[in-house]
Amino acid sequence: MTDAPDTAPRLRLRIVFGSDAMLGPGKADLLEGIRETGSIAAAGRAMSMSYKRAWSLVEEMNAAFSEPLVTSTRGGTKGGGASLTETGEQVVAHYRRLEEIAGEAGGTEIEALRSLLRDTGN
Amino acid sequence: MTDAPDTAPRLRLRIVFGSDAMLGPGKADLLEGIRETGSIAAAGRAMSMSYKRAWSLVEEMNAAFSEPLVTSTRGGTKGGGASLTETGEQVVAHYRRLEEIAGEAGGTEIEALRSLLRDTGN
Protein backbone atom coordinates (compact mmCIF):
# COMPACT_ATOMS: atom_id res chain seq x y z
CA MET A 1 0.00 0.00 0.00
CA THR A 2 2.78 2.39 0.93
CA ASP A 3 6.50 2.46 1.67
CA ALA A 4 6.19 5.00 4.45
CA PRO A 5 4.71 3.16 7.43
CA ASP A 6 5.81 5.87 9.85
CA THR A 7 3.81 8.58 8.18
CA ALA A 8 1.05 6.70 6.39
CA PRO A 9 -2.31 7.05 8.10
CA ARG A 10 -3.29 3.97 10.05
CA LEU A 11 -6.81 3.02 10.93
CA ARG A 12 -7.46 2.18 14.55
CA LEU A 13 -10.72 0.46 15.38
CA ARG A 14 -12.67 0.35 18.58
CA ILE A 15 -15.76 -1.75 18.91
CA VAL A 16 -18.20 -0.27 21.37
CA PHE A 17 -20.90 -2.34 22.95
CA GLY A 18 -23.65 -0.19 24.43
CA SER A 19 -21.84 2.56 26.31
CA ASP A 20 -18.74 0.52 27.07
CA ALA A 21 -15.67 0.09 24.93
CA MET A 22 -15.45 -3.61 24.25
CA LEU A 23 -12.29 -3.96 22.28
CA GLY A 24 -9.79 -1.52 20.87
CA PRO A 25 -6.15 -1.33 19.87
CA GLY A 26 -4.86 -1.28 23.46
CA LYS A 27 -6.68 -4.41 24.54
CA ALA A 28 -5.78 -6.23 21.32
CA ASP A 29 -2.09 -5.35 21.77
CA LEU A 30 -2.28 -6.45 25.41
CA LEU A 31 -3.75 -9.82 24.47
CA GLU A 32 -1.02 -10.39 21.91
CA GLY A 33 1.59 -9.31 24.45
CA ILE A 34 0.26 -11.83 26.94
CA ARG A 35 0.46 -14.53 24.30
CA GLU A 36 4.06 -13.56 23.52
CA THR A 37 5.38 -13.07 27.04
CA GLY A 38 3.21 -15.47 29.02
CA SER A 39 2.74 -12.71 31.57
CA ILE A 40 0.19 -9.96 32.16
CA ALA A 41 2.83 -7.85 33.93
CA ALA A 42 5.38 -8.22 31.14
CA ALA A 43 2.80 -7.53 28.44
CA GLY A 44 1.69 -4.39 30.28
CA ARG A 45 5.28 -3.24 30.85
CA ALA A 46 6.01 -3.53 27.13
CA MET A 47 3.15 -1.06 26.61
CA SER A 48 4.28 1.24 29.46
CA MET A 49 1.19 0.17 31.37
CA SER A 50 1.10 -0.49 35.10
CA TYR A 51 0.47 -4.01 36.27
CA LYS A 52 -2.74 -2.78 37.91
CA ARG A 53 -3.95 -1.27 34.65
CA ALA A 54 -3.06 -4.36 32.61
CA TRP A 55 -4.76 -6.62 35.14
CA SER A 56 -7.83 -4.39 35.16
CA LEU A 57 -8.14 -4.56 31.36
CA VAL A 58 -7.83 -8.34 31.48
CA GLU A 59 -10.54 -8.57 34.13
CA GLU A 60 -12.75 -6.28 32.07
CA MET A 61 -12.34 -8.45 28.99
CA ASN A 62 -12.80 -11.68 30.91
CA ALA A 63 -16.05 -10.31 32.30
CA ALA A 64 -17.32 -8.97 28.98
CA PHE A 65 -17.00 -12.20 27.02
CA SER A 66 -18.87 -15.42 27.67
CA GLU A 67 -15.58 -17.23 28.33
CA PRO A 68 -12.40 -15.74 29.78
CA LEU A 69 -9.89 -14.54 27.21
CA VAL A 70 -6.91 -14.91 29.53
CA THR A 71 -6.14 -17.54 32.15
CA SER A 72 -3.57 -16.71 34.77
CA THR A 73 -1.99 -17.78 37.99
CA ARG A 74 -1.06 -14.96 40.30
CA GLY A 75 2.03 -14.84 42.44
CA GLY A 76 4.42 -17.73 43.01
CA THR A 77 8.18 -17.60 42.71
CA LYS A 78 8.04 -16.66 39.06
CA GLY A 79 5.31 -14.06 39.57
CA GLY A 80 2.58 -16.10 37.97
CA GLY A 81 1.94 -16.83 34.32
CA ALA A 82 -0.79 -16.06 31.83
CA SER A 83 -1.92 -17.31 28.48
CA LEU A 84 -4.72 -16.77 26.00
CA THR A 85 -7.63 -19.16 25.97
CA GLU A 86 -9.12 -20.45 22.76
CA THR A 87 -11.72 -17.66 23.02
CA GLY A 88 -8.90 -15.16 23.55
CA GLU A 89 -7.21 -16.36 20.39
CA GLN A 90 -10.49 -16.08 18.49
CA VAL A 91 -11.10 -12.54 19.70
CA VAL A 92 -7.61 -11.40 18.66
CA ALA A 93 -7.96 -13.08 15.28
CA HIS A 94 -11.37 -11.50 14.58
CA TYR A 95 -10.13 -8.08 15.66
CA ARG A 96 -7.01 -8.20 13.47
CA ARG A 97 -9.01 -9.49 10.54
CA LEU A 98 -11.50 -6.67 11.05
CA GLU A 99 -8.66 -4.14 11.00
CA GLU A 100 -7.36 -5.60 7.77
CA ILE A 101 -10.75 -5.74 6.06
CA ALA A 102 -11.73 -2.23 7.17
CA GLY A 103 -8.41 -0.76 6.06
CA GLU A 104 -8.68 -2.39 2.66
CA ALA A 105 -12.32 -1.47 2.12
CA GLY A 106 -11.78 2.08 3.31
CA GLY A 107 -8.57 2.67 1.41
CA THR A 108 -10.06 5.21 -0.95
CA GLU A 109 -11.52 7.32 1.85
CA ILE A 110 -8.33 7.10 3.92
CA GLU A 111 -6.31 8.23 0.92
CA ALA A 112 -8.75 11.09 0.32
CA LEU A 113 -8.28 12.24 3.92
CA ARG A 114 -4.50 11.89 3.65
CA SER A 115 -4.47 14.04 0.53
CA LEU A 116 -6.15 16.84 2.50
CA LEU A 117 -3.46 16.85 5.18
CA ARG A 118 -0.77 19.45 5.43
CA ASP A 119 2.78 18.38 4.49
CA THR A 120 2.07 14.92 3.24
CA GLY A 121 4.41 15.27 0.29
CA ASN A 122 1.68 14.77 -2.27
CA MET B 1 -28.68 -4.03 10.15
CA THR B 2 -30.22 -4.39 13.60
CA ASP B 3 -33.20 -3.26 15.63
CA ALA B 4 -31.21 -2.84 18.83
CA PRO B 5 -29.02 0.20 18.34
CA ASP B 6 -28.41 0.56 22.08
CA THR B 7 -26.79 -2.81 22.46
CA ALA B 8 -25.49 -3.60 18.98
CA PRO B 9 -21.73 -3.25 18.68
CA ARG B 10 -20.68 -0.08 16.91
CA LEU B 11 -17.40 0.42 15.17
CA ARG B 12 -15.52 3.58 16.05
CA LEU B 13 -12.65 4.57 13.81
CA ARG B 14 -9.62 6.68 14.51
CA ILE B 15 -7.19 7.56 11.79
CA VAL B 16 -3.70 8.02 13.14
CA PHE B 17 -1.08 9.91 11.22
CA GLY B 18 2.41 9.15 12.50
CA SER B 19 2.11 9.28 16.27
CA ASP B 20 -0.75 11.77 16.35
CA ALA B 21 -4.42 11.06 16.22
CA MET B 22 -5.67 12.83 13.15
CA LEU B 23 -9.37 12.22 13.20
CA GLY B 24 -11.64 10.17 15.38
CA PRO B 25 -15.24 10.05 16.53
CA GLY B 26 -14.91 13.03 18.88
CA LYS B 27 -13.51 15.38 16.27
CA ALA B 28 -16.02 14.21 13.66
CA ASP B 29 -18.92 14.80 16.06
CA LEU B 30 -17.50 18.21 16.96
CA LEU B 31 -17.27 19.23 13.31
CA GLU B 32 -20.87 18.19 12.73
CA GLY B 33 -21.93 20.02 15.88
CA ILE B 34 -20.25 23.19 14.64
CA ARG B 35 -22.08 22.85 11.35
CA GLU B 36 -25.39 22.41 13.16
CA THR B 37 -25.02 25.07 15.84
CA GLY B 38 -22.78 27.61 14.09
CA SER B 39 -20.74 27.78 17.29
CA ILE B 40 -17.67 26.01 18.65
CA ALA B 41 -18.85 26.63 22.22
CA ALA B 42 -22.33 25.26 21.59
CA ALA B 43 -20.99 22.24 19.72
CA GLY B 44 -18.60 21.50 22.59
CA ARG B 45 -21.32 21.97 25.22
CA ALA B 46 -23.54 19.46 23.44
CA MET B 47 -20.71 16.97 23.90
CA SER B 48 -20.05 17.98 27.55
CA MET B 49 -16.75 19.43 26.42
CA SER B 50 -15.29 22.67 27.74
CA TYR B 51 -14.99 25.60 25.37
CA LYS B 52 -11.23 25.42 25.82
CA ARG B 53 -11.16 21.75 24.85
CA ALA B 54 -13.42 22.28 21.83
CA TRP B 55 -11.34 25.24 20.67
CA SER B 56 -8.14 23.24 21.12
CA LEU B 57 -9.45 20.39 18.98
CA VAL B 58 -10.48 22.83 16.27
CA GLU B 59 -7.03 24.45 16.30
CA GLU B 60 -5.42 21.02 16.11
CA MET B 61 -7.51 20.08 13.09
CA ASN B 62 -6.99 23.40 11.38
CA ALA B 63 -3.24 22.95 11.78
CA ALA B 64 -3.20 19.33 10.63
CA PHE B 65 -4.95 19.87 7.32
CA SER B 66 -3.71 21.93 4.43
CA GLU B 67 -6.74 24.23 4.72
CA PRO B 68 -8.65 25.10 7.89
CA LEU B 69 -11.70 22.92 8.54
CA VAL B 70 -13.47 25.55 10.64
CA THR B 71 -13.64 29.30 10.26
CA SER B 72 -14.67 31.33 13.25
CA THR B 73 -14.99 34.78 14.69
CA ARG B 74 -14.27 35.05 18.38
CA GLY B 75 -16.16 37.24 20.80
CA GLY B 76 -18.65 39.91 19.85
CA THR B 77 -22.09 40.41 21.33
CA LYS B 78 -23.26 37.01 20.17
CA GLY B 79 -20.10 35.21 21.30
CA GLY B 80 -18.73 34.68 17.84
CA GLY B 81 -19.75 32.22 15.19
CA ALA B 82 -18.22 29.30 13.42
CA SER B 83 -18.83 27.24 10.33
CA LEU B 84 -17.26 24.45 8.35
CA THR B 85 -15.18 25.26 5.32
CA GLU B 86 -15.44 23.27 2.12
CA THR B 87 -12.44 21.23 3.32
CA GLY B 88 -14.19 20.71 6.66
CA GLU B 89 -17.25 19.37 4.86
CA GLN B 90 -15.06 17.07 2.78
CA VAL B 91 -13.28 15.71 5.84
CA VAL B 92 -16.56 14.95 7.62
CA ALA B 93 -17.99 13.32 4.51
CA HIS B 94 -14.92 11.11 3.99
CA TYR B 95 -14.85 10.11 7.64
CA ARG B 96 -18.55 9.16 7.74
CA ARG B 97 -18.26 7.28 4.48
CA LEU B 98 -15.23 5.42 5.87
CA GLU B 99 -17.24 4.45 8.95
CA GLU B 100 -20.02 3.15 6.76
CA ILE B 101 -17.74 1.20 4.42
CA ALA B 102 -15.68 -0.28 7.26
CA GLY B 103 -18.78 -1.32 9.20
CA GLU B 104 -20.27 -3.00 6.16
CA ALA B 105 -17.07 -4.73 5.09
CA GLY B 106 -16.32 -5.87 8.63
CA GLY B 107 -19.84 -6.99 9.45
CA THR B 108 -18.94 -10.68 9.62
CA GLU B 109 -16.06 -10.12 12.02
CA ILE B 110 -18.08 -7.73 14.17
CA GLU B 111 -20.87 -10.29 14.39
CA ALA B 112 -18.35 -13.01 15.27
CA LEU B 113 -17.05 -10.85 18.13
CA ARG B 114 -20.58 -10.06 19.27
CA SER B 115 -21.44 -13.74 19.40
CA LEU B 116 -18.55 -14.30 21.82
CA LEU B 117 -19.84 -11.68 24.26
CA ARG B 118 -21.59 -12.52 27.49
CA ASP B 119 -25.34 -11.84 27.67
CA THR B 120 -25.97 -10.85 24.10
CA GLY B 121 -29.15 -12.84 23.88
CA ASN B 122 -27.88 -15.10 21.15
Tab-separated table of C-alpha atoms in Angstrom:
chain	number	residue	atom	x	y	z
A	1	MET	CA	0.000	0.000	0.000
A	2	THR	CA	2.783	2.392	0.928
A	3	ASP	CA	6.497	2.463	1.671
A	4	ALA	CA	6.188	5.002	4.450
A	5	PRO	CA	4.707	3.163	7.428
A	6	ASP	CA	5.810	5.868	9.850
A	7	THR	CA	3.815	8.583	8.184
A	8	ALA	CA	1.055	6.698	6.386
A	9	PRO	CA	-2.314	7.050	8.102
A	10	ARG	CA	-3.292	3.967	10.046
A	11	LEU	CA	-6.806	3.016	10.929
A	12	ARG	CA	-7.463	2.180	14.551
A	13	LEU	CA	-10.719	0.458	15.380
A	14	ARG	CA	-12.665	0.349	18.576
A	15	ILE	CA	-15.762	-1.751	18.910
A	16	VAL	CA	-18.201	-0.272	21.374
A	17	PHE	CA	-20.901	-2.342	22.948
A	18	GLY	CA	-23.653	-0.189	24.433
A	19	SER	CA	-21.842	2.562	26.306
A	20	ASP	CA	-18.740	0.518	27.072
A	21	ALA	CA	-15.673	0.090	24.927
A	22	MET	CA	-15.455	-3.608	24.254
A	23	LEU	CA	-12.286	-3.963	22.276
A	24	GLY	CA	-9.789	-1.519	20.866
A	25	PRO	CA	-6.153	-1.327	19.865
A	26	GLY	CA	-4.860	-1.280	23.457
A	27	LYS	CA	-6.684	-4.411	24.538
A	28	ALA	CA	-5.778	-6.225	21.320
A	29	ASP	CA	-2.095	-5.352	21.775
A	30	LEU	CA	-2.276	-6.447	25.412
A	31	LEU	CA	-3.754	-9.822	24.471
A	32	GLU	CA	-1.016	-10.389	21.915
A	33	GLY	CA	1.593	-9.312	24.450
A	34	ILE	CA	0.264	-11.833	26.943
A	35	ARG	CA	0.462	-14.529	24.302
A	36	GLU	CA	4.056	-13.562	23.524
A	37	THR	CA	5.380	-13.066	27.040
A	38	GLY	CA	3.209	-15.466	29.024
A	39	SER	CA	2.740	-12.711	31.570
A	40	ILE	CA	0.191	-9.958	32.158
A	41	ALA	CA	2.827	-7.850	33.929
A	42	ALA	CA	5.384	-8.217	31.140
A	43	ALA	CA	2.800	-7.531	28.439
A	44	GLY	CA	1.689	-4.395	30.281
A	45	ARG	CA	5.276	-3.236	30.849
A	46	ALA	CA	6.008	-3.528	27.131
A	47	MET	CA	3.146	-1.064	26.607
A	48	SER	CA	4.275	1.236	29.462
A	49	MET	CA	1.187	0.168	31.372
A	50	SER	CA	1.098	-0.485	35.105
A	51	TYR	CA	0.467	-4.015	36.275
A	52	LYS	CA	-2.737	-2.779	37.907
A	53	ARG	CA	-3.946	-1.273	34.653
A	54	ALA	CA	-3.060	-4.364	32.614
A	55	TRP	CA	-4.758	-6.616	35.136
A	56	SER	CA	-7.834	-4.386	35.164
A	57	LEU	CA	-8.142	-4.560	31.364
A	58	VAL	CA	-7.826	-8.338	31.475
A	59	GLU	CA	-10.537	-8.571	34.133
A	60	GLU	CA	-12.746	-6.278	32.075
A	61	MET	CA	-12.341	-8.452	28.993
A	62	ASN	CA	-12.797	-11.684	30.912
A	63	ALA	CA	-16.055	-10.310	32.302
A	64	ALA	CA	-17.322	-8.974	28.979
A	65	PHE	CA	-17.005	-12.205	27.023
A	66	SER	CA	-18.875	-15.419	27.665
A	67	GLU	CA	-15.578	-17.230	28.330
A	68	PRO	CA	-12.396	-15.739	29.783
A	69	LEU	CA	-9.885	-14.538	27.208
A	70	VAL	CA	-6.913	-14.913	29.533
A	71	THR	CA	-6.136	-17.541	32.153
A	72	SER	CA	-3.569	-16.713	34.769
A	73	THR	CA	-1.985	-17.783	37.986
A	74	ARG	CA	-1.065	-14.959	40.299
A	75	GLY	CA	2.028	-14.838	42.444
A	76	GLY	CA	4.424	-17.730	43.012
A	77	THR	CA	8.184	-17.597	42.705
A	78	LYS	CA	8.042	-16.656	39.055
A	79	GLY	CA	5.307	-14.057	39.568
A	80	GLY	CA	2.579	-16.099	37.966
A	81	GLY	CA	1.935	-16.827	34.321
A	82	ALA	CA	-0.787	-16.061	31.834
A	83	SER	CA	-1.923	-17.309	28.478
A	84	LEU	CA	-4.717	-16.770	25.995
A	85	THR	CA	-7.628	-19.158	25.972
A	86	GLU	CA	-9.119	-20.454	22.760
A	87	THR	CA	-11.716	-17.663	23.018
A	88	GLY	CA	-8.904	-15.158	23.548
A	89	GLU	CA	-7.206	-16.361	20.387
A	90	GLN	CA	-10.489	-16.082	18.488
A	91	VAL	CA	-11.097	-12.542	19.700
A	92	VAL	CA	-7.613	-11.401	18.659
A	93	ALA	CA	-7.962	-13.082	15.277
A	94	HIS	CA	-11.369	-11.497	14.584
A	95	TYR	CA	-10.129	-8.077	15.664
A	96	ARG	CA	-7.012	-8.199	13.471
A	97	ARG	CA	-9.010	-9.494	10.539
A	98	LEU	CA	-11.496	-6.666	11.047
A	99	GLU	CA	-8.663	-4.140	10.996
A	100	GLU	CA	-7.359	-5.604	7.770
A	101	ILE	CA	-10.752	-5.737	6.063
A	102	ALA	CA	-11.727	-2.233	7.167
A	103	GLY	CA	-8.408	-0.764	6.059
A	104	GLU	CA	-8.676	-2.391	2.661
A	105	ALA	CA	-12.318	-1.471	2.118
A	106	GLY	CA	-11.779	2.082	3.314
A	107	GLY	CA	-8.565	2.666	1.405
A	108	THR	CA	-10.058	5.215	-0.948
A	109	GLU	CA	-11.516	7.324	1.848
A	110	ILE	CA	-8.332	7.097	3.915
A	111	GLU	CA	-6.310	8.233	0.922
A	112	ALA	CA	-8.751	11.092	0.318
A	113	LEU	CA	-8.281	12.236	3.924
A	114	ARG	CA	-4.496	11.892	3.654
A	115	SER	CA	-4.470	14.043	0.534
A	116	LEU	CA	-6.146	16.844	2.501
A	117	LEU	CA	-3.464	16.847	5.181
A	118	ARG	CA	-0.771	19.446	5.431
A	119	ASP	CA	2.784	18.383	4.492
A	120	THR	CA	2.074	14.921	3.236
A	121	GLY	CA	4.409	15.274	0.293
A	122	ASN	CA	1.676	14.771	-2.271
B	1	MET	CA	-28.681	-4.032	10.147
B	2	THR	CA	-30.224	-4.392	13.603
B	3	ASP	CA	-33.203	-3.260	15.630
B	4	ALA	CA	-31.210	-2.843	18.829
B	5	PRO	CA	-29.022	0.203	18.342
B	6	ASP	CA	-28.409	0.565	22.080
B	7	THR	CA	-26.788	-2.810	22.458
B	8	ALA	CA	-25.495	-3.605	18.982
B	9	PRO	CA	-21.727	-3.247	18.683
B	10	ARG	CA	-20.676	-0.081	16.910
B	11	LEU	CA	-17.403	0.425	15.166
B	12	ARG	CA	-15.515	3.578	16.049
B	13	LEU	CA	-12.646	4.572	13.812
B	14	ARG	CA	-9.623	6.681	14.513
B	15	ILE	CA	-7.192	7.564	11.789
B	16	VAL	CA	-3.704	8.021	13.141
B	17	PHE	CA	-1.080	9.909	11.225
B	18	GLY	CA	2.411	9.149	12.497
B	19	SER	CA	2.111	9.277	16.272
B	20	ASP	CA	-0.746	11.768	16.353
B	21	ALA	CA	-4.424	11.061	16.217
B	22	MET	CA	-5.672	12.831	13.152
B	23	LEU	CA	-9.371	12.217	13.204
B	24	GLY	CA	-11.643	10.175	15.378
B	25	PRO	CA	-15.238	10.047	16.530
B	26	GLY	CA	-14.915	13.032	18.881
B	27	LYS	CA	-13.512	15.384	16.267
B	28	ALA	CA	-16.016	14.208	13.664
B	29	ASP	CA	-18.916	14.798	16.060
B	30	LEU	CA	-17.495	18.208	16.964
B	31	LEU	CA	-17.272	19.234	13.306
B	32	GLU	CA	-20.872	18.190	12.732
B	33	GLY	CA	-21.931	20.018	15.880
B	34	ILE	CA	-20.255	23.190	14.640
B	35	ARG	CA	-22.079	22.847	11.347
B	36	GLU	CA	-25.392	22.406	13.161
B	37	THR	CA	-25.015	25.070	15.844
B	38	GLY	CA	-22.776	27.605	14.088
B	39	SER	CA	-20.744	27.778	17.290
B	40	ILE	CA	-17.666	26.008	18.655
B	41	ALA	CA	-18.846	26.630	22.218
B	42	ALA	CA	-22.329	25.260	21.594
B	43	ALA	CA	-20.993	22.238	19.716
B	44	GLY	CA	-18.598	21.500	22.590
B	45	ARG	CA	-21.322	21.971	25.221
B	46	ALA	CA	-23.542	19.462	23.437
B	47	MET	CA	-20.714	16.965	23.897
B	48	SER	CA	-20.050	17.979	27.546
B	49	MET	CA	-16.753	19.431	26.415
B	50	SER	CA	-15.286	22.669	27.740
B	51	TYR	CA	-14.987	25.598	25.370
B	52	LYS	CA	-11.231	25.419	25.820
B	53	ARG	CA	-11.158	21.755	24.848
B	54	ALA	CA	-13.418	22.285	21.825
B	55	TRP	CA	-11.338	25.242	20.669
B	56	SER	CA	-8.135	23.239	21.119
B	57	LEU	CA	-9.450	20.388	18.977
B	58	VAL	CA	-10.482	22.833	16.272
B	59	GLU	CA	-7.027	24.447	16.300
B	60	GLU	CA	-5.422	21.018	16.112
B	61	MET	CA	-7.513	20.079	13.094
B	62	ASN	CA	-6.991	23.403	11.379
B	63	ALA	CA	-3.236	22.952	11.775
B	64	ALA	CA	-3.197	19.333	10.632
B	65	PHE	CA	-4.953	19.865	7.323
B	66	SER	CA	-3.713	21.931	4.430
B	67	GLU	CA	-6.737	24.230	4.717
B	68	PRO	CA	-8.653	25.101	7.885
B	69	LEU	CA	-11.699	22.921	8.543
B	70	VAL	CA	-13.469	25.550	10.639
B	71	THR	CA	-13.642	29.299	10.262
B	72	SER	CA	-14.671	31.335	13.245
B	73	THR	CA	-14.992	34.784	14.689
B	74	ARG	CA	-14.265	35.053	18.381
B	75	GLY	CA	-16.157	37.239	20.803
B	76	GLY	CA	-18.648	39.913	19.848
B	77	THR	CA	-22.089	40.411	21.330
B	78	LYS	CA	-23.265	37.011	20.171
B	79	GLY	CA	-20.099	35.210	21.304
B	80	GLY	CA	-18.727	34.676	17.839
B	81	GLY	CA	-19.750	32.224	15.192
B	82	ALA	CA	-18.216	29.303	13.416
B	83	SER	CA	-18.829	27.244	10.327
B	84	LEU	CA	-17.258	24.447	8.347
B	85	THR	CA	-15.175	25.257	5.318
B	86	GLU	CA	-15.439	23.272	2.123
B	87	THR	CA	-12.439	21.234	3.320
B	88	GLY	CA	-14.190	20.709	6.656
B	89	GLU	CA	-17.251	19.373	4.855
B	90	GLN	CA	-15.058	17.068	2.776
B	91	VAL	CA	-13.276	15.714	5.839
B	92	VAL	CA	-16.557	14.953	7.615
B	93	ALA	CA	-17.986	13.319	4.512
B	94	HIS	CA	-14.919	11.106	3.992
B	95	TYR	CA	-14.855	10.108	7.645
B	96	ARG	CA	-18.552	9.157	7.739
B	97	ARG	CA	-18.257	7.281	4.483
B	98	LEU	CA	-15.228	5.424	5.871
B	99	GLU	CA	-17.243	4.446	8.954
B	100	GLU	CA	-20.022	3.149	6.757
B	101	ILE	CA	-17.744	1.201	4.423
B	102	ALA	CA	-15.676	-0.278	7.256
B	103	GLY	CA	-18.782	-1.323	9.195
B	104	GLU	CA	-20.268	-2.996	6.156
B	105	ALA	CA	-17.066	-4.729	5.092
B	106	GLY	CA	-16.316	-5.867	8.632
B	107	GLY	CA	-19.842	-6.993	9.448
B	108	THR	CA	-18.944	-10.680	9.616
B	109	GLU	CA	-16.058	-10.123	12.016
B	110	ILE	CA	-18.083	-7.732	14.169
B	111	GLU	CA	-20.871	-10.288	14.385
B	112	ALA	CA	-18.353	-13.007	15.272
B	113	LEU	CA	-17.052	-10.854	18.130
B	114	ARG	CA	-20.582	-10.060	19.270
B	115	SER	CA	-21.443	-13.738	19.398
B	116	LEU	CA	-18.552	-14.303	21.823
B	117	LEU	CA	-19.844	-11.681	24.264
B	118	ARG	CA	-21.586	-12.518	27.487
B	119	ASP	CA	-25.344	-11.841	27.669
B	120	THR	CA	-25.965	-10.851	24.097
B	121	GLY	CA	-29.155	-12.839	23.880
B	122	ASN	CA	-27.881	-15.103	21.149
